[in-house]
Amino acid sequence: MAKTPEDPRGTRERVLRSAETLFAERGFEIVSLRDITGAADANVAAVNYHFGSKEKLIDAVIERHVVPINEERVELLNRFEAKWVESPLPVDKVLKAFLWPMLRHITSGEMSEELFGKFMGRLIGERGYRLPESVRPLFRMMAARFTSALRRAVPQLSEEEALWRMHFSFGVMSNTLTHGDTLREISGGRAGNPSIEKIFEEIIEFCAAGIEAVKKES
Amino acid sequence: MAKTPEDPRGTRERVLRSAETLFAERGFEIVSLRDITGAADANVAAVNYHFGSKEKLIDAVIERHVVPINEERVELLNRFEAKWVESPLPVDKVLKAFLWPMLRHITSGEMSEELFGKFMGRLIGERGYRLPESVRPLFRMMAARFTSALRRAVPQLSEEEALWRMHFSFGVMSNTLTHGDTLREISGGRAGNPSIEKIFEEIIEFCAAGIEAVKKES
DNA sequence: TTACGTTTTAAACATCTGTTTAAGTTGATG
DNA sequence: CATCAACTTAAACAGATGTTTAAAACGTAA
């Protein structure tokens, strides 16, 4: 009975799963290899045997979640663009193509909503866009595809404006995923308890309006 | 010749200033007391003598920057509201009251633009809104004042919507401050090199449009 | 000068960090 | 059974971590 790479009984797989949970909860740098291997019922040396170093383990965890999401993003954008051959693809559909794959990743149970949010947040907050070498080409391609889709959707935007407004939108998503639970807490219930789907809709509405905003003379 | 608390020759002050720089550059948890005291030409034990613990040193650094900014925010909002007694204060002015004190903090040289951005970003990313006990009442008051100002500016917003859209706007600011430099880098110059004042204007334009957005049937 | 509270210091504390070693175990193949 | 690679293991490595200690230096006032 061969152990497949996905076999949850395999040490490598157990370490990977414990690592992603702990990284999301507490951060990449703070979590120690002994925390991880302790939770995974494995020996400390297993990390260096299977991954080479802590840094490479971090890369493996990131790759595992970032690659499929970015692939789905491009596929979804392709599908939308195929349907909008006559009129240009509207902004909210571009944003949807970016956000929905994350939603699928959450609801498919790969990670809980809260954990996944914190994980994506730490990817930005702690690593500052510095993704592992292996995922950078895909990431670059995805970003280029979305920038040009955005500019076709809002032709009056200069390239510079388009880039900054994409950056702004990314800030909305990251901050909401990471700290949406905190907002619910500190508001004392006044922020309600909207579903993740509802929040994504609100984000799209907010960002679409921001991206389409036109200068007003003050 | 008495040493005032602000005397840069005092050990306490030198430790505080080294700490804030290193925290901004590398993060609160990762920077060690020996990194800090090394940069401040002080003894490791000085931290525990003057502050009690590393955690209390972190609190002191946060307090030092967050308190004056939040005070200025409330004052500026008061000044704006005093001038708009007839018509309601527009959204972009509310956002301006929130953002400008940060701008003043940067240009007054308390911290460089880049360092300050990273510092504010880490406050959210690493500490998740968990501010030291001593600044929480002021923060709560400031948030309440801005929420109500926002609702007067856009009356059709429910309280829940207003809170979430404030949260979204905060995400834009935090992410832009923290990772604006990264955007400039990875875009290969295509994002230009706008001044911090220009970026703040763009943020206000984006967020104002997002906050004022109205539902559109899809 | 002496005395006293404040501040600084080097050294040691116990514990934790990522990584390596070398001996062990396993399970399938010849 | 013997062989061999894949894997797991306990132990040790050198260095870093926040904190504490007790002695020394300092500045001021009696």
CSV table of C-alpha atoms (C1' of nucleotides) in Angstrom, one decimal:
chain,number,residue,atom,x,y,z
A,1,MET,CA,0.0,0.0,0.0
A,2,ALA,CA,2.0,2.9,-1.3
A,3,LYS,CA,1.9,6.2,0.5
A,4,THR,CA,0.8,8.9,-2.0
A,5,PRO,CA,2.0,12.5,-1.5
A,6,GLU,CA,-1.5,13.4,-0.3
A,7,ASP,CA,-1.8,10.6,2.2
A,8,PRO,CA,-2.6,12.3,5.5
A,9,ARG,CA,-0.9,9.5,7.3
A,10,GLY,CA,2.4,10.4,5.7
A,11,THR,CA,4.8,12.5,7.9
A,12,ARG,CA,5.4,15.0,5.1
A,13,GLU,CA,1.7,15.7,4.7
A,14,ARG,CA,1.0,15.9,8.5
A,15,VAL,CA,3.8,18.4,8.9
A,16,LEU,CA,2.5,20.5,6.0
A,17,ARG,CA,-1.0,20.6,7.4
A,18,SER,CA,0.1,21.5,11.0
A,19,ALA,CA,2.5,24.1,9.6
A,20,GLU,CA,-0.2,25.9,7.6
A,21,THR,CA,-2.6,26.0,10.5
A,22,LEU,CA,0.1,27.4,12.9
A,23,PHE,CA,1.5,29.8,10.4
A,24,ALA,CA,-2.0,31.2,9.8
A,25,GLU,CA,-2.8,31.5,13.5
A,26,ARG,CA,0.5,32.9,14.8
A,27,GLY,CA,2.8,33.9,11.9
A,28,PHE,CA,5.6,32.4,9.8
A,29,GLU,CA,8.6,33.5,11.9
A,30,ILE,CA,7.1,33.0,15.4
A,31,VAL,CA,6.1,29.4,15.0
A,32,SER,CA,8.9,27.1,15.8
A,33,LEU,CA,9.7,23.8,14.1
A,34,ARG,CA,9.0,22.1,17.5
A,35,ASP,CA,5.6,23.7,17.6
A,36,ILE,CA,4.9,22.2,14.1
A,37,THR,CA,6.3,18.8,14.6
A,38,GLY,CA,4.7,18.6,18.0
A,39,ALA,CA,1.3,19.2,16.5
A,40,ALA,CA,2.0,16.8,13.7
A,41,ASP,CA,3.3,14.0,15.9
A,42,ALA,CA,6.6,14.0,14.1
A,43,ASN,CA,10.3,14.4,14.9
A,44,VAL,CA,11.9,17.8,14.6
A,45,ALA,CA,14.4,16.4,12.1
A,46,ALA,CA,11.6,15.4,9.8
A,47,VAL,CA,11.3,19.0,8.6
A,48,ASN,CA,14.9,19.1,7.5
A,49,TYR,CA,14.6,15.7,6.0
A,50,HIS,CA,11.5,16.4,3.9
A,51,PHE,CA,11.9,20.1,3.2
A,52,GLY,CA,15.5,21.0,3.7
A,53,SER,CA,14.9,23.9,6.0
A,54,LYS,CA,12.3,26.0,7.8
A,55,GLU,CA,12.3,28.6,5.0
A,56,LYS,CA,11.7,25.9,2.4
A,57,LEU,CA,8.8,24.5,4.5
A,58,ILE,CA,7.3,28.0,4.5
A,59,ASP,CA,7.7,28.2,0.7
A,60,ALA,CA,6.0,24.8,0.3
A,61,VAL,CA,3.0,25.9,2.4
A,62,ILE,CA,2.6,29.1,0.5
A,63,GLU,CA,2.9,27.4,-2.9
A,64,ARG,CA,0.3,24.9,-2.0
A,65,HIS,CA,-2.4,27.6,-1.5
A,66,VAL,CA,-1.3,30.4,-3.8
A,67,VAL,CA,-0.7,28.3,-7.0
A,68,PRO,CA,-4.2,26.8,-7.4
A,69,ILE,CA,-5.9,30.1,-6.5
A,70,ASN,CA,-4.0,32.1,-9.1
A,71,GLU,CA,-4.6,29.4,-11.7
A,72,GLU,CA,-8.3,29.6,-11.0
A,73,ARG,CA,-8.2,33.4,-11.2
A,74,VAL,CA,-6.8,33.3,-14.7
A,75,GLU,CA,-9.2,30.6,-15.8
A,76,LEU,CA,-12.2,32.5,-14.5
A,77,LEU,CA,-11.1,35.7,-16.1
A,78,ASN,CA,-10.7,33.8,-19.4
A,79,ARG,CA,-14.2,32.4,-19.1
A,80,PHE,CA,-15.7,35.9,-18.4
A,81,GLU,CA,-13.9,37.5,-21.3
A,82,ALA,CA,-15.1,34.7,-23.6
A,83,LYS,CA,-18.6,35.7,-22.7
A,84,TRP,CA,-18.1,39.4,-23.2
A,85,VAL,CA,-16.8,39.6,-26.7
A,86,GLU,CA,-19.1,42.4,-27.9
A,87,SER,CA,-19.1,44.9,-25.0
A,88,PRO,CA,-16.1,45.3,-22.7
A,89,LEU,CA,-16.0,43.2,-19.5
A,90,PRO,CA,-17.3,45.4,-16.6
A,91,VAL,CA,-15.2,46.2,-13.6
A,92,ASP,CA,-17.2,44.2,-11.1
A,93,LYS,CA,-16.7,41.0,-13.2
A,94,VAL,CA,-12.9,41.6,-13.2
A,95,LEU,CA,-13.0,41.9,-9.4
A,96,LYS,CA,-15.2,38.8,-9.2
A,97,ALA,CA,-12.7,36.8,-11.2
A,98,PHE,CA,-10.1,37.8,-8.7
A,99,LEU,CA,-12.1,37.1,-5.5
A,100,TRP,CA,-14.2,34.1,-6.3
A,101,PRO,CA,-11.4,31.5,-6.4
A,102,MET,CA,-10.6,32.5,-2.8
A,103,LEU,CA,-14.2,31.9,-1.9
A,104,ARG,CA,-14.1,28.5,-3.5
A,105,HIS,CA,-10.9,27.7,-1.6
A,106,ILE,CA,-12.6,28.5,1.7
A,107,THR,CA,-15.9,26.8,1.1
A,108,SER,CA,-14.2,23.7,-0.3
A,109,GLY,CA,-12.8,23.2,3.2
A,110,GLU,CA,-9.1,23.5,2.3
A,111,MET,CA,-8.9,26.0,5.2
A,112,SER,CA,-11.5,27.6,7.5
A,113,GLU,CA,-12.6,31.1,6.5
A,114,GLU,CA,-10.8,32.6,9.5
A,115,LEU,CA,-7.6,30.7,9.1
A,116,PHE,CA,-7.5,31.4,5.4
A,117,GLY,CA,-8.0,35.1,5.9
A,118,LYS,CA,-5.2,35.3,8.4
A,119,PHE,CA,-3.0,33.2,6.1
A,120,MET,CA,-3.5,35.5,3.1
A,121,GLY,CA,-3.1,38.5,5.4
A,122,ARG,CA,0.3,37.3,6.7
A,123,LEU,CA,1.4,36.6,3.2
A,124,ILE,CA,1.2,40.4,2.6
A,125,GLY,CA,1.9,41.7,6.1
A,126,GLU,CA,4.9,39.6,7.0
A,127,ARG,CA,6.3,38.7,3.6
A,128,GLY,CA,5.5,41.9,1.7
A,129,TYR,CA,4.5,40.2,-1.6
A,130,ARG,CA,7.8,38.3,-1.5
A,131,LEU,CA,6.4,35.0,-2.8
A,132,PRO,CA,8.6,31.9,-3.3
A,133,GLU,CA,10.6,31.8,-6.5
A,134,SER,CA,8.4,29.0,-7.9
A,135,VAL,CA,5.1,30.9,-7.9
A,136,ARG,CA,6.4,34.3,-9.1
A,137,PRO,CA,6.0,33.7,-12.9
A,138,LEU,CA,2.4,32.6,-12.4
A,139,PHE,CA,1.8,35.6,-10.1
A,140,ARG,CA,3.3,38.0,-12.6
A,141,MET,CA,1.2,36.6,-15.4
A,142,MET,CA,-2.0,36.8,-13.4
A,143,ALA,CA,-1.3,40.4,-12.4
A,144,ALA,CA,-0.6,41.5,-16.0
A,145,ARG,CA,-3.8,39.8,-17.2
A,146,PHE,CA,-5.9,41.6,-14.6
A,147,THR,CA,-4.3,45.0,-15.1
A,148,SER,CA,-5.1,44.9,-18.8
A,149,ALA,CA,-8.6,43.6,-18.2
A,150,LEU,CA,-9.1,46.5,-15.8
A,151,ARG,CA,-7.9,49.1,-18.3
A,152,ARG,CA,-10.3,47.8,-21.0
A,153,ALA,CA,-13.1,48.0,-18.4
A,154,VAL,CA,-12.3,51.6,-17.5
A,155,PRO,CA,-10.5,53.1,-20.6
A,156,GLN,CA,-10.1,56.6,-19.1
A,157,LEU,CA,-7.7,55.2,-16.5
A,158,SER,CA,-4.0,55.7,-17.1
A,159,GLU,CA,-1.8,52.7,-16.5
A,160,GLU,CA,-0.4,54.4,-13.4
A,161,GLU,CA,-3.9,55.0,-12.0
A,162,ALA,CA,-5.0,51.5,-12.9
A,163,LEU,CA,-2.1,50.0,-11.0
A,164,TRP,CA,-2.7,52.1,-7.9
A,165,ARG,CA,-6.4,51.3,-7.8
A,166,MET,CA,-5.7,47.6,-8.1
A,167,HIS,CA,-3.3,48.0,-5.2
A,168,PHE,CA,-6.1,49.8,-3.2
A,169,SER,CA,-8.5,47.0,-4.0
A,170,PHE,CA,-6.0,44.5,-2.9
A,171,GLY,CA,-5.7,46.3,0.4
A,172,VAL,CA,-9.4,46.2,1.0
A,173,MET,CA,-9.5,42.4,0.4
A,174,SER,CA,-6.4,41.7,2.5
A,175,ASN,CA,-7.5,43.8,5.5
A,176,THR,CA,-11.0,42.5,5.4
A,177,LEU,CA,-10.0,38.9,5.3
A,178,THR,CA,-7.4,39.3,8.1
A,179,HIS,CA,-9.3,41.6,10.4
A,180,GLY,CA,-13.0,41.1,9.6
A,181,ASP,CA,-13.4,39.1,12.8
A,182,THR,CA,-11.9,42.0,14.8
A,183,LEU,CA,-14.3,44.4,13.3
A,184,ARG,CA,-17.2,42.2,14.4
A,185,GLU,CA,-15.7,42.1,17.9
A,186,ILE,CA,-14.9,45.7,18.6
A,187,SER,CA,-18.1,47.0,17.0
A,188,GLY,CA,-20.1,45.1,19.7
A,189,GLY,CA,-22.4,43.5,17.2
A,190,ARG,CA,-23.2,46.7,15.3
A,191,ALA,CA,-21.2,45.3,12.3
A,192,GLY,CA,-23.6,42.4,12.1
A,193,ASN,CA,-22.5,38.9,11.1
A,194,PRO,CA,-22.6,38.8,7.3
A,195,SER,CA,-21.6,35.7,5.5
A,196,ILE,CA,-18.3,35.6,3.6
A,197,GLU,CA,-20.3,35.6,0.3
A,198,LYS,CA,-22.1,38.8,1.4
A,199,ILE,CA,-18.8,40.4,2.4
A,200,PHE,CA,-17.2,39.6,-0.9
A,201,GLU,CA,-20.2,41.3,-2.7
A,202,GLU,CA,-19.8,44.4,-0.6
A,203,ILE,CA,-16.1,44.5,-1.4
A,204,ILE,CA,-16.8,44.2,-5.1
A,205,GLU,CA,-19.3,47.0,-4.9
A,206,PHE,CA,-16.9,49.3,-2.9
A,207,CYS,CA,-13.9,48.6,-5.1
A,208,ALA,CA,-15.8,48.8,-8.4
A,209,ALA,CA,-17.0,52.3,-7.4
A,210,GLY,CA,-13.5,53.3,-6.3
A,211,ILE,CA,-11.9,52.1,-9.5
A,212,GLU,CA,-14.5,53.9,-11.7
A,213,ALA,CA,-14.3,57.1,-9.7
A,214,VAL,CA,-13.8,60.3,-11.7
A,215,LYS,CA,-11.9,63.3,-10.5
A,216,LYS,CA,-14.2,66.0,-9.0
A,217,GLU,CA,-12.9,69.5,-8.7
A,218,SER,CA,-12.7,70.7,-5.1
B,1,MET,CA,21.5,69.8,34.3
B,2,ALA,CA,18.4,67.7,34.6
B,3,LYS,CA,17.6,65.1,32.0
B,4,THR,CA,14.1,65.6,30.6
B,5,PRO,CA,12.2,62.6,29.3
B,6,GLU,CA,12.8,63.9,25.8
B,7,ASP,CA,16.5,64.4,26.1
B,8,PRO,CA,18.0,62.3,23.3
B,9,ARG,CA,21.1,61.7,25.5
B,10,GLY,CA,19.0,59.8,28.0
B,11,THR,CA,19.2,56.0,27.7
B,12,ARG,CA,15.4,55.6,27.9
B,13,GLU,CA,14.9,58.0,25.0
B,14,ARG,CA,17.7,56.4,22.9
B,15,VAL,CA,16.2,52.9,23.4
B,16,LEU,CA,12.8,54.1,22.5
B,17,ARG,CA,14.0,55.7,19.2
B,18,SER,CA,16.1,52.6,18.2
B,19,ALA,CA,13.2,50.4,19.0
B,20,GLU,CA,10.7,52.2,16.9
B,21,THR,CA,13.0,52.2,13.9
B,22,LEU,CA,13.8,48.5,14.2
B,23,PHE,CA,10.2,47.5,14.9
B,24,ALA,CA,9.1,49.4,11.7
B,25,GLU,CA,11.8,47.8,9.6
B,26,ARG,CA,11.6,44.2,10.8
B,27,GLY,CA,8.6,43.7,13.1
B,28,PHE,CA,7.8,43.7,16.8
B,29,GLU,CA,8.4,40.1,17.6
B,30,ILE,CA,11.4,39.4,15.5
B,31,VAL,CA,13.6,42.3,16.7
B,32,SER,CA,15.5,41.2,19.9
B,33,LEU,CA,16.3,43.4,22.9
B,34,ARG,CA,20.0,43.0,22.0
B,35,ASP,CA,19.3,44.4,18.5
B,36,ILE,CA,17.6,47.4,20.1
B,37,THR,CA,20.1,48.1,22.9
B,38,GLY,CA,23.0,47.5,20.5
B,39,ALA,CA,21.7,50.2,18.2
B,40,ALA,CA,21.0,52.5,21.1
B,41,ASP,CA,24.4,52.0,22.7
B,42,ALA,CA,22.8,50.8,25.9
B,43,ASN,CA,22.9,47.7,28.1
B,44,VAL,CA,20.4,44.9,27.6
B,45,ALA,CA,19.2,45.2,31.2
B,46,ALA,CA,18.3,48.9,30.5
B,47,VAL,CA,15.1,47.8,28.8
B,48,ASN,CA,13.8,45.9,31.8
B,49,TYR,CA,15.0,48.7,34.1
B,50,HIS,CA,13.2,51.5,32.2
B,51,PHE,CA,10.2,49.7,30.8
B,52,GLY,CA,9.8,46.4,32.7
B,53,SER,CA,9.7,44.0,29.8
B,54,LYS,CA,9.9,43.8,26.0
B,55,GLU,CA,6.1,43.9,25.8
B,56,LYS,CA,5.9,47.1,27.8
B,57,LEU,CA,8.5,48.6,25.5
B,58,ILE,CA,6.4,47.8,22.5
B,59,ASP,CA,3.4,49.4,24.2
B,60,ALA,CA,5.4,52.6,24.9
B,61,VAL,CA,6.6,52.8,21.3
B,62,ILE,CA,3.0,52.3,19.9
B,63,GLU,CA,1.5,54.8,22.4
B,64,ARG,CA,4.0,57.5,21.4
B,65,HIS,CA,2.9,57.5,17.8
B,66,VAL,CA,-0.8,56.5,18.0
B,67,VAL,CA,-1.9,58.9,20.7
B,68,PRO,CA,-0.9,62.2,19.1
B,69,ILE,CA,-2.3,61.1,15.7
B,70,ASN,CA,-5.6,60.1,17.0
B,71,GLU,CA,-5.9,63.4,19.0
B,72,GLU,CA,-5.2,65.4,15.9
B,73,ARG,CA,-7.8,63.4,13.9
B,74,VAL,CA,-10.5,64.3,16.4
B,75,GLU,CA,-9.4,67.9,16.5
B,76,LEU,CA,-9.4,68.2,12.7
B,77,LEU,CA,-12.8,66.6,12.4
B,78,ASN,CA,-14.1,69.1,14.9
B,79,ARG,CA,-12.7,72.0,12.9
B,80,PHE,CA,-14.2,70.7,9.7
B,81,GLU,CA,-17.6,70.1,11.3
B,82,ALA,CA,-17.6,73.6,12.8
B,83,LYS,CA,-17.2,75.0,9.2
B,84,TRP,CA,-20.0,72.9,7.8
B,85,VAL,CA,-22.9,73.8,10.0
B,86,GLU,CA,-25.4,74.4,7.3
B,87,SER,CA,-24.8,71.5,4.8
B,88,PRO,CA,-23.5,68.1,5.9
B,89,LEU,CA,-19.8,67.5,5.9
B,90,PRO,CA,-18.9,65.7,2.7
B,91,VAL,CA,-17.3,62.2,2.7
B,92,ASP,CA,-14.0,63.3,1.3
B,93,LYS,CA,-13.5,65.8,4.2
B,94,VAL,CA,-14.2,63.1,6.7
B,95,LEU,CA,-11.5,60.9,5.1
B,96,LYS,CA,-9.2,63.9,5.0
B,97,ALA,CA,-9.6,64.4,8.7
B,98,PHE,CA,-8.6,60.8,9.2
B,99,LEU,CA,-5.6,60.8,6.8
B,100,TRP,CA,-4.0,64.2,7.2
B,101,PRO,CA,-2.7,63.8,10.7
B,102,MET,CA,-0.6,60.9,9.4
B,103,LEU,CA,0.7,63.1,6.7
B,104,ARG,CA,1.7,65.7,9.2
B,105,HIS,CA,3.4,63.1,11.4
B,106,ILE,CA,5.5,62.0,8.4
B,107,THR,CA,6.4,65.4,7.1
B,108,SER,CA,7.2,66.7,10.6
B,109,GLY,CA,10.1,64.2,10.6
B,110,GLU,CA,8.9,62.1,13.5
B,111,MET,CA,9.5,59.1,11.2
B,112,SER,CA,10.4,58.8,7.6
B,113,GLU,CA,7.5,58.1,5.1
B,114,GLU,CA,8.6,54.5,4.5
B,115,LEU,CA,9.3,53.7,8.1
B,116,PHE,CA,6.1,55.2,9.3
B,117,GLY,CA,4.1,53.3,6.7
B,118,LYS,CA,5.6,50.0,7.7
B,119,PHE,CA,5.1,50.9,11.4
B,120,MET,CA,1.3,51.6,10.9
B,121,GLY,CA,1.0,48.5,8.7
B,122,ARG,CA,2.6,46.2,11.4
B,123,LEU,CA,0.3,47.7,14.0
B,124,ILE,CA,-2.5,46.1,12.1
B,125,GLY,CA,-0.8,43.1,10.5
B,126,GLU,CA,1.0,41.9,13.5
B,127,ARG,CA,-1.1,43.1,16.4
B,128,GLY,CA,-4.5,43.0,14.8
B,129,TYR,CA,-5.9,46.2,16.2
B,130,ARG,CA,-4.8,45.1,19.7
B,131,LEU,CA,-3.5,48.4,20.9
B,132,PRO,CA,-2.1,48.9,24.4
B,133,GLU,CA,-4.7,49.4,27.1
B,134,SER,CA,-3.7,53.0,27.6
B,135,VAL,CA,-4.7,54.1,24.1
B,136,ARG,CA,-7.9,52.1,23.7
B,137,PRO,CA,-10.4,54.7,25.1
B,138,LEU,CA,-9.0,57.4,22.8
B,139,PHE,CA,-9.2,55.0,19.8
B,140,ARG,CA,-12.7,54.0,20.6
B,141,MET,CA,-13.8,57.6,20.9
B,142,MET,CA,-12.1,58.6,17.6
B,143,ALA,CA,-13.8,55.6,15.8
B,144,ALA,CA,-17.2,56.5,17.1
B,145,ARG,CA,-16.8,60.2,16.0
B,146,PHE,CA,-15.8,59.2,12.5
B,147,THR,CA,-18.6,56.6,12.1
B,148,SER,CA,-21.3,59.1,13.0
B,149,ALA,CA,-19.7,61.8,10.7
B,150,LEU,CA,-19.7,59.3,7.9
B,151,ARG,CA,-23.3,58.4,8.4
B,152,ARG,CA,-24.3,62.1,8.4
B,153,ALA,CA,-22.3,62.5,5.1
B,154,VAL,CA,-24.0,59.5,3.5
B,155,PRO,CA,-27.4,59.1,5.1
B,156,GLN,CA,-28.6,56.2,3.0
B,157,LEU,CA,-25.9,54.0,4.6
B,158,SER,CA,-27.1,51.7,7.4
B,159,GLU,CA,-24.8,51.6,10.4
B,160,GLU,CA,-23.6,48.1,9.4
B,161,GLU,CA,-22.7,49.3,5.9
B,162,ALA,CA,-21.0,52.4,7.3
B,163,LEU,CA,-18.8,50.3,9.6
B,164,TRP,CA,-17.8,47.9,6.9
B,165,ARG,CA,-17.0,50.6,4.4
B,166,MET,CA,-14.8,52.4,7.0
B,167,HIS,CA,-13.1,49.1,7.5
B,168,PHE,CA,-12.5,48.8,3.8
B,169,SER,CA,-11.1,52.3,3.7
B,170,PHE,CA,-8.8,51.5,6.5
B,171,GLY,CA,-7.5,48.5,4.5
B,172,VAL,CA,-6.7,50.8,1.6
B,173,MET,CA,-4.7,53.1,3.7
B,174,SER,CA,-2.8,50.4,5.7
B,175,ASN,CA,-1.9,48.4,2.6
B,176,THR,CA,-0.8,51.4,0.6
B,177,LEU,CA,1.4,52.7,3.4
B,178,THR,CA,2.9,49.3,4.1
B,179,HIS,CA,3.4,48.1,0.5
B,180,GLY,CA,3.4,51.2,-1.7
B,181,ASP,CA,7.1,50.8,-2.2
B,182,THR,CA,6.7,47.2,-3.3
B,183,LEU,CA,4.2,48.2,-5.9
B,184,ARG,CA,6.7,50.7,-7.3
B,185,GLU,CA,9.3,48.0,-7.4
B,186,ILE,CA,7.4,45.1,-9.0
B,187,SER,CA,5.6,47.4,-11.5
B,188,GLY,CA,9.0,48.2,-13.0
B,189,GLY,CA,8.4,51.9,-12.9
B,190,ARG,CA,4.9,51.7,-14.5
B,191,ALA,CA,3.3,52.8,-11.2
B,192,GLY,CA,5.3,56.0,-11.3
B,193,ASN,CA,6.7,57.7,-8.3
B,194,PRO,CA,3.9,59.9,-6.9
B,195,SER,CA,4.4,61.9,-3.7
B,196,ILE,CA,2.8,60.9,-0.5
B,197,GLU,CA,0.4,63.9,-0.8
B,198,LYS,CA,-0.6,62.7,-4.2
B,199,ILE,CA,-1.2,59.2,-3.0
B,200,PHE,CA,-3.3,60.4,-0.1
B,201,GLU,CA,-5.4,62.3,-2.6
B,202,GLU,CA,-5.9,59.2,-4.7
B,203,ILE,CA,-6.9,57.2,-1.7
B,204,ILE,CA,-9.5,59.8,-0.7
B,205,GLU,CA,-10.9,59.8,-4.2
B,206,PHE,CA,-11.1,56.0,-4.3
B,207,CYS,CA,-12.5,55.5,-0.8
B,208,ALA,CA,-15.0,58.4,-1.2
B,209,ALA,CA,-16.5,56.8,-4.3
B,210,GLY,CA,-16.5,53.4,-2.6
B,211,ILE,CA,-18.3,54.7,0.5
B,212,GLU,CA,-20.9,56.6,-1.6
B,213,ALA,CA,-21.5,53.6,-3.9
B,214,VAL,CA,-25.1,52.7,-4.5
B,215,LYS,CA,-26.3,49.2,-5.2
B,216,LYS,CA,-26.7,48.4,-8.8
B,217,GLU,CA,-28.9,45.5,-9.9
B,218,SER,CA,-26.9,42.8,-11.7
C,1,DT,C1',33.4,64.1,52.4
C,2,DT,C1',29.8,61.2,53.3
C,3,DA,C1',25.5,59.4,52.3
C,4,DC,C1',21.7,58.0,49.2
C,5,DG,C1',18.7,57.3,45.5
C,6,DT,C1',19.1,56.6,40.5
C,7,DT,C1',21.1,54.6,36.7
C,8,DT,C1',24.4,51.5,34.3
C,9,DT,C1',26.9,47.5,33.9
C,10,DA,C1',28.9,42.6,33.0
C,11,DA,C1',27.7,38.2,33.9
C,12,DA,C1',24.8,34.5,34.5
C,13,DC,C1',20.0,32.4,34.3
C,14,DA,C1',17.1,28.9,32.1
C,15,DT,C1',15.0,28.1,28.0
C,16,DC,C1',14.4,28.1,23.2
C,17,DT,C1',16.0,28.3,18.3
C,18,DG,C1',17.1,25.8,13.5
C,19,DT,C1',20.1,22.3,12.1
C,20,DT,C1',23.1,18.1,12.0
C,21,DT,C1',24.6,13.6,13.4
C,22,DA,C1',24.6,8.9,13.5
C,23,DA,C1',22.2,5.0,14.8
C,24,DG,C1',17.9,2.9,14.2
C,25,DT,C1',13.5,1.1,11.8
C,26,DT,C1',10.8,0.0,8.2
C,27,DG,C1',9.0,-2.3,3.9
C,28,DA,C1',9.4,-3.8,-0.5
C,29,DT,C1',12.6,-6.3,-4.0
C,30,DG,C1',15.9,-9.6,-5.5
D,1,DC,C1',16.7,-14.6,4.0
D,2,DA,C1',19.5,-10.7,2.6
D,3,DT,C1',19.8,-6.1,0.6
D,4,DC,C1',19.1,-1.5,0.0
D,5,DA,C1',16.9,2.7,-0.1
D,6,DA,C1',13.4,5.4,2.3
D,7,DC,C1',12.3,7.0,6.4
D,8,DT,C1',12.3,8.0,11.5
D,9,DT,C1',14.5,8.7,15.7
D,10,DA,C1',17.0,10.6,20.2
D,11,DA,C1',20.6,13.2,21.1
D,12,DA,C1',23.6,16.8,20.6
D,13,DC,C1',25.2,21.2,18.3
D,14,DA,C1',26.2,26.2,18.7
D,15,DG,C1',24.0,30.2,19.2
D,16,DA,C1',20.1,33.4,20.4
D,17,DT,C1',16.2,34.7,23.4
D,18,DG,C1',14.0,37.6,27.5
D,19,DT,C1',14.9,38.3,32.2
D,20,DT,C1',17.4,38.6,36.7
D,21,DT,C1',21.3,39.4,39.7
D,22,DA,C1',24.5,41.9,42.3
D,23,DA,C1',28.0,44.9,42.0
D,24,DA,C1',29.7,49.3,40.3
D,25,DA,C1',29.2,54.2,38.8
D,26,DC,C1',26.9,58.4,38.9
D,27,DG,C1',24.8,62.9,40.4
D,28,DT,C1',23.0,65.5,43.9
D,29,DA,C1',22.2,67.2,48.6
D,30,DA,C1',23.4,67.2,53.5
